[in-house]
């Protein structure tokens, strides 16, 4: 399947336009996920660690007062002190692992702004698990294709961490604006070196003069996904392959319309 230049230009325009419209949107995370599955009660947590992992992103580690049960790929309602607005962030840690980890990109939205400007170890927050798109070993799936754009790496990293060392193949295509914004790049490279069932490919769209040999230039195209799918189709049936996408909604829409496999995703951010 070929993608013409006009189509690609409309894709890039809609991506940037949607980013601006989301910044000015009056809808909240709670509104956008009103029909999503949620666990019953919020769980109190203590912030144990916070650090910068890119120029725009902080890693937050939480110790829960009691176990937070979730599936790889799900997200959290995130309640911060002195705010009625609820944030929504996907876990990047694997289910059953402690601490609970999530990467949060800077935003003027109150929960994210609090994390970036006020949050300190020892602060108390509350979280509640939600989401209907996740990965669990089912005995049928042999290959999981993962396509991440920017901060969309969070839930897909959770899937990789949960599945590393299993019989299921995990193959990630991950794009960010710059090498510095490829958060968890070192972690992903280490997972790929330690486990035969993990492969990763990196893409950047800016700062192309210093990307290095391990990073490709440009956005993740439908052709990239379709070529990867075709390579796995030589060995596996279509019902043995799944594809998860997480990133800006226009990216999800464009890939979903132009790749040769059903994409699994949630558009709530």
Coordinates of C-alpha atoms in Angstrom, one line a residue:
X1 CA 0.0 0.0 0.0
X2 CA 1.5 3.3 -1.0
X3 CA 0.9 6.6 0.8
X4 CA 1.0 9.7 -1.5
X5 CA 2.6 13.0 -0.5
X6 CA -0.8 14.8 -0.2
X7 CA -2.1 12.1 2.1
X8 CA 1.0 12.4 4.3
X9 CA 0.7 16.2 4.4
X10 CA -2.9 15.9 5.5
X11 CA -1.7 13.4 8.2
X12 CA 0.9 15.8 9.5
X13 CA -1.5 18.8 9.4
X14 CA -4.2 16.9 11.2
X15 CA -1.7 15.7 13.8
X16 CA -0.5 19.2 14.7
X17 CA -4.1 20.7 14.5
X18 CA -5.4 18.0 16.8
X19 CA -2.6 18.8 19.3
X20 CA -3.7 22.4 19.4
X21 CA -7.4 21.6 19.7
X22 CA -6.7 19.2 22.6
X23 CA -4.8 22.0 24.4
X24 CA -7.9 24.2 24.1
X25 CA -10.5 21.5 24.6
X26 CA -12.9 21.8 27.5
X27 CA -13.4 18.1 27.8
X28 CA -11.6 16.3 30.6
X29 CA -10.0 12.9 31.1
X30 CA -13.1 11.9 33.1
X31 CA -15.4 13.0 30.2
X32 CA -13.3 11.2 27.6
X33 CA -13.3 7.9 29.5
X34 CA -16.8 8.0 30.9
X35 CA -17.7 4.7 29.2
X36 CA -14.4 2.9 30.1
X37 CA -14.1 0.1 32.6
X38 CA -12.9 1.3 36.0
X39 CA -12.0 -0.4 39.2
X40 CA -14.2 0.5 42.1
X41 CA -12.2 2.5 44.6
X42 CA -9.2 4.9 44.4
X43 CA -6.0 3.6 46.1
X44 CA -4.0 6.1 48.2
X45 CA -0.3 6.2 47.2
X46 CA 2.9 7.9 48.3
X47 CA 5.3 9.4 45.8
X48 CA 8.6 7.7 46.5
X49 CA 10.7 9.2 43.6
X50 CA 10.4 11.7 40.8
X51 CA 13.0 12.5 38.2
X52 CA 13.5 14.0 34.8
X53 CA 13.9 11.4 32.0
X54 CA 13.7 13.9 29.1
X55 CA 13.5 17.7 28.7
X56 CA 9.7 17.4 28.8
X57 CA 8.9 14.3 30.8
X58 CA 9.2 13.2 34.5
X59 CA 9.2 9.7 35.8
X60 CA 7.0 9.2 38.9
X61 CA 7.3 6.2 41.2
X62 CA 4.5 5.4 43.6
X63 CA 4.2 3.1 46.6
X64 CA 0.5 2.1 47.1
X65 CA -1.1 1.6 50.5
X66 CA -2.4 -1.7 49.1
X67 CA -1.9 -3.6 45.9
X68 CA -2.8 -1.9 42.7
X69 CA -4.0 -4.7 40.3
X70 CA -3.9 -3.9 36.6
X71 CA -3.3 -5.4 33.2
X72 CA -0.4 -4.3 30.9
X73 CA -1.8 -1.4 28.8
X74 CA -4.2 0.0 31.3
X75 CA -4.2 3.5 32.7
X76 CA -4.8 5.4 35.9
X77 CA -7.1 8.1 37.1
X78 CA -4.7 10.3 38.9
X79 CA -5.9 12.5 41.8
X80 CA -3.5 15.2 43.0
X81 CA -3.8 17.4 46.1
X82 CA -6.0 20.5 46.0
X83 CA -7.5 19.9 42.6
X84 CA -10.8 18.5 41.4
X85 CA -9.5 17.8 38.0
X86 CA -8.4 14.2 37.4
X87 CA -5.3 13.3 35.3
X88 CA -5.0 10.2 33.1
X89 CA -1.7 8.4 32.8
X90 CA -0.8 4.9 31.6
X91 CA 1.5 2.7 33.7
X92 CA 4.9 1.9 32.2
X93 CA 5.7 -0.7 34.9
X94 CA 4.7 -4.3 34.5
X95 CA 1.7 -5.6 36.5
X96 CA 2.7 -7.0 39.9
X97 CA 6.0 -5.0 40.0
X98 CA 6.8 -2.4 42.6
X99 CA 7.0 0.6 42.6
X100 CA 4.2 1.7 40.3
X101 CA 5.8 3.8 37.5
X102 CA 4.4 6.3 35.1
X103 CA 6.0 8.9 32.8
X104 CA 4.2 12.2 32.6
X105 CA 4.8 14.8 29.9
X106 CA 4.7 18.5 30.8
X107 CA 1.3 20.2 30.4
X108 CA -0.5 23.2 31.8
X109 CA -3.3 20.8 32.7
X110 CA -3.4 21.0 36.5
X111 CA -2.5 17.4 37.4
X112 CA 0.5 17.3 35.0
X113 CA 1.5 20.8 36.0
X114 CA 1.5 19.8 39.7
X115 CA 3.7 16.8 38.9
X116 CA 6.2 19.0 37.1
X117 CA 6.2 22.0 39.4
X118 CA 5.3 20.9 42.9
X119 CA 5.4 17.2 43.4
X120 CA 8.0 15.9 45.9
X121 CA 8.8 12.5 47.4
X122 CA 6.4 11.9 50.3
X123 CA 3.5 13.6 48.7
X124 CA 0.2 11.7 48.8
X125 CA -2.0 11.0 45.7
X126 CA -4.8 8.6 44.8
X127 CA -5.1 6.4 41.7
X128 CA -7.8 4.3 40.2
X129 CA -7.2 1.7 37.4
X130 CA -9.2 1.9 34.2
X131 CA -9.1 0.9 30.5
X132 CA -10.3 -1.7 28.1
X133 CA -7.3 -2.2 25.9
X134 CA -4.5 -4.4 27.3
X135 CA -2.3 -7.4 26.6
X136 CA -2.4 -10.7 28.4
X137 CA -0.9 -14.0 27.3
X138 CA -3.7 -16.0 25.8
X139 CA -2.0 -19.1 24.3
X140 CA -3.0 -17.9 20.8
X141 CA -1.0 -14.7 20.1
X142 CA 2.5 -15.4 18.8
X143 CA 3.5 -11.9 17.8
X144 CA 2.6 -8.5 19.2
X145 CA 3.3 -5.5 17.0
X146 CA 3.6 -2.3 19.1
X147 CA 3.6 1.2 17.6
X148 CA 4.3 4.1 19.9
X149 CA 4.3 7.9 19.3
X150 CA 5.8 10.1 22.0
X151 CA 4.5 9.6 25.5
X152 CA 2.4 6.7 24.0
X153 CA 5.3 4.5 24.9
X154 CA 4.0 4.1 28.5
X155 CA 1.4 1.3 28.1
X156 CA 3.4 -0.5 25.4
X157 CA 6.5 -0.6 27.6
X158 CA 4.3 -2.1 30.3
X159 CA 3.4 -4.8 27.8
X160 CA 7.0 -5.5 26.8
X161 CA 8.1 -5.6 30.4
X162 CA 5.3 -8.1 31.3
X163 CA 6.0 -10.3 28.2
X164 CA 9.8 -10.2 28.1
X165 CA 11.1 -13.8 28.2
X166 CA 7.8 -15.3 27.2
X167 CA 7.1 -17.4 24.1
X168 CA 5.3 -14.4 22.5
X169 CA 7.3 -12.1 20.2
X170 CA 7.1 -8.3 21.0
X171 CA 8.3 -6.0 18.2
X172 CA 8.2 -2.2 18.9
X173 CA 8.3 0.7 16.5
X174 CA 8.8 3.9 18.6
X175 CA 8.8 7.5 17.3
X176 CA 9.5 10.8 19.1
X177 CA 10.4 14.3 18.1
X178 CA 14.1 13.9 19.1
X179 CA 16.5 11.4 20.4
X180 CA 16.2 13.1 23.8
X181 CA 12.5 12.5 23.8
X182 CA 12.9 8.8 23.2
X183 CA 12.2 8.1 26.8
X184 CA 13.2 4.6 28.1
X185 CA 15.4 4.1 25.0
X186 CA 18.2 2.5 27.1
X187 CA 15.7 0.3 29.0
X188 CA 14.2 -0.9 25.7
X189 CA 17.6 -1.6 24.2
X190 CA 18.6 -3.6 27.3
X191 CA 15.4 -5.6 27.2
X192 CA 16.0 -6.4 23.5
X193 CA 19.6 -7.5 24.3
X194 CA 18.5 -9.7 27.2
X195 CA 15.4 -11.3 25.7
X196 CA 15.2 -13.0 22.2
X197 CA 11.5 -12.2 22.1
X198 CA 11.9 -8.5 22.2
X199 CA 12.8 -6.3 19.2
X200 CA 12.8 -2.5 19.1
X201 CA 13.1 0.1 16.3
X202 CA 13.4 3.9 17.0
X203 CA 12.4 6.8 14.8
X204 CA 12.8 10.6 15.3
X205 CA 11.2 13.5 13.3
X206 CA 13.6 16.4 14.4
X207 CA 17.3 16.8 15.1
X208 CA 18.0 14.4 12.3
X209 CA 21.7 15.3 12.1
X210 CA 22.5 13.6 15.4
X211 CA 20.2 10.6 15.5
X212 CA 22.9 7.9 15.4
X213 CA 23.0 4.5 13.7
X214 CA 20.3 2.9 15.9
X215 CA 17.6 5.5 15.1
X216 CA 15.8 6.0 11.8
X217 CA 14.7 9.4 10.5
X218 CA 11.0 10.3 10.0
X219 CA 7.7 9.2 11.3
X220 CA 6.5 5.6 11.4
X221 CA 4.7 5.1 8.1
X222 CA 2.0 2.5 7.3
X223 CA 4.6 0.9 4.9
X224 CA 6.9 0.3 7.9
X225 CA 4.1 -1.5 9.8
X226 CA 2.9 -3.4 6.7
X227 CA 6.4 -4.6 5.8
X228 CA 6.9 -5.8 9.4
X229 CA 3.6 -7.5 9.3
X230 CA 4.4 -9.2 6.0
X231 CA 7.6 -10.6 7.5
X232 CA 5.8 -12.2 10.3
X233 CA 3.0 -13.5 8.1
X234 CA 5.6 -15.8 6.5
X235 CA 5.6 -17.8 9.7
X236 CA 2.3 -17.0 11.5
X237 CA -1.4 -16.8 10.7
X238 CA -3.2 -13.4 11.0
X239 CA -5.1 -14.6 14.1
X240 CA -1.8 -15.2 15.8
X241 CA -0.7 -11.5 15.4
X242 CA -2.0 -8.5 17.3
X243 CA -1.1 -4.8 16.8
X244 CA -1.4 -2.2 19.6
X245 CA -1.0 1.6 18.8
X246 CA -0.6 4.4 21.3
X247 CA 0.1 8.0 20.4
X248 CA -1.6 11.2 19.2
X249 CA -5.1 10.5 17.9
X250 CA -4.4 11.5 14.3
X251 CA -1.4 9.1 14.2
X252 CA -3.7 6.3 15.4
X253 CA -6.4 7.2 12.9
X254 CA -4.0 7.4 10.0
X255 CA -2.3 4.1 10.8
X256 CA -5.5 2.3 11.5
X257 CA -6.8 3.4 8.1
X258 CA -3.7 2.3 6.1
X259 CA -2.2 -0.8 7.7
X260 CA -3.2 -4.4 6.9
X261 CA -4.1 -5.4 10.4
X262 CA -6.6 -4.4 13.0
X263 CA -5.1 -1.9 15.4
X264 CA -6.0 -2.0 19.1
X265 CA -6.1 1.3 20.9
X266 CA -7.9 3.8 23.1
X267 CA -8.1 7.5 22.3
X268 CA -8.5 9.2 25.7
X269 CA -5.7 11.8 25.8

